[in-house]
Amino acid sequence: MKLHEMLQKRSAIAVQMRQLNEQAKEQKRAFSEEENKRWGDMQKEHDDLDALIQREELLRSQDERYAQDDQTERSAPQSTEEQKRAEAFSAYLRQGFAELSPEMKEQLRAMGVATGAAGGFTVPTEFVNRVAESMRAFGGLANVCQVLNTSNGNPIPWATTDGTGEEGEMIAENEEASKGDPSFGQIAIGAKKMTSKIILVSNELLTDSAIDIDGFVARRIGQRLGRGEARQIMTGDGQGNNIKGLVNQITKSKQASLATAVAYEDLIQLKHSVDPAYRTGPNVRFMFNDNVFKGFKLMKDSQGRPLWLPAIAGVAPATIDGDQYVIDQALADPAAGKASTLYGDFYSVILRRVAAMALRRLTERYAEFDQMGFLAFHRFDVLLEDKGAVGKLIHA
């Protein structure tokens, strides 16, 4: 089956599932036994198609990226500074600094940080974009919050508040208005450092011109930094070198009724723990990991109807109890003392990233193994700007 046929079929199944749900909702009844079987069959077919589509789209995106890279190499002006720096950086990855031409060394010196060749180089834009693309797959929270890219890691003072208790007042003619000073806190968004750990590449791979070594190293860096950043910005404890993650900044919480699962009633309690003013924005979501999501797909609401509804391309997003959701694997499974589910307006979350990324090539350290080591550094921090915007579900 071709991709467009699979997309059409998945969309048709999603429409049928929503129609079945709406029919039961209009009649104010639970699914019959036959309808439950139909729903289960359609959900399995929908999930199978979804997996096939994701695999096909991944292959296509890789083909398109390689084609674009090839086209760029053929058509891009060779005289641009960015192009020259990208070529110098690629040569540096393969050969090391000492083997480069004087012109390429000069290009790299222009990108140098710390102690120049010994200290590493800030990577060119194209390489950073490849790393960012790989990181995107691991960052559920990072894909829906505000991302602030800065040129350096200097602390930024930032005001925090909870405006849910503030409101105006009625006054008479010529009556003086009373003061209502907002209660602001202030915290500095820093930029703590994470490394990719050392990535070892054999010299055979480095010297093979058919291998896209830039893409290989970028993907490895993106995977490691993506997973690490996602876990830190979600559950970091703020101790030592760790940042203070979102879960540990949220002050609104509801206790789950079950120790090792999330009940439908828990979702309702969590949702209504957040002020209605925060429940209408475009970035309002439930957030949980894939294990919790699997439970929701099998769950029914108080009327016996499915809690999860599939997306219809271009018409309606997938929802849980009418709200969109985000999968973030950094959130914990339901367990004692853990926060498994978040809800709120994630536009109030600020993810600060230092745009410049440094990479070092460890030439001599693994020479006896005929391998080359690469090490990348990434700096970031996270802040919940409005304490009233997001709530969490805690298990007893």
Short mmCIF file of C-alpha atoms in Angstrom, two decimals, residues 16 29 31 58 67 77 112 149 151 157 159 166 188 191 200 233 240 288 293 311 313 319 322 328 348 363 365 375:
data_model
loop_
_atom_site.label_atom_id
_atom_site.label_comp_id
_atom_site.label_asym_id
_atom_site.label_seq_id
_atom_site.Cartn_x
_atom_site.Cartn_y
_atom_site.Cartn_z
CA GLN A 16 -15.56 6.16 11.75
CA ARG A 29 -25.32 5.76 26.58
CA PHE A 31 -21.04 1.37 23.96
CA LEU A 58 10.93 8.41 8.37
CA ALA A 67 18.61 14.77 -1.71
CA PRO A 77 27.60 29.27 -3.89
CA GLY A 112 37.28 28.68 17.96
CA ASN A 149 17.95 30.77 22.28
CA SER A 151 24.21 33.76 22.32
CA PRO A 157 16.86 37.54 35.78
CA ALA A 159 10.04 37.41 37.03
CA GLU A 166 -5.77 38.70 41.37
CA ALA A 188 17.73 33.64 37.29
CA ALA A 191 22.69 27.60 31.54
CA LEU A 200 33.89 6.80 19.45
CA ILE A 233 14.08 19.80 32.10
CA GLY A 240 24.82 19.68 42.07
CA PHE A 288 2.49 11.77 30.22
CA PHE A 293 -0.90 6.79 27.29
CA ALA A 311 -6.73 12.45 15.00
CA ALA A 313 -5.69 14.84 9.42
CA THR A 319 -7.45 14.03 22.23
CA GLY A 322 -11.32 16.51 24.68
CA ASP A 328 7.21 12.82 27.14
CA SER A 348 4.29 29.42 30.52
CA THR A 363 42.83 12.81 18.53
CA ARG A 365 43.26 9.53 23.53
CA LEU A 375 32.63 15.24 22.58
#
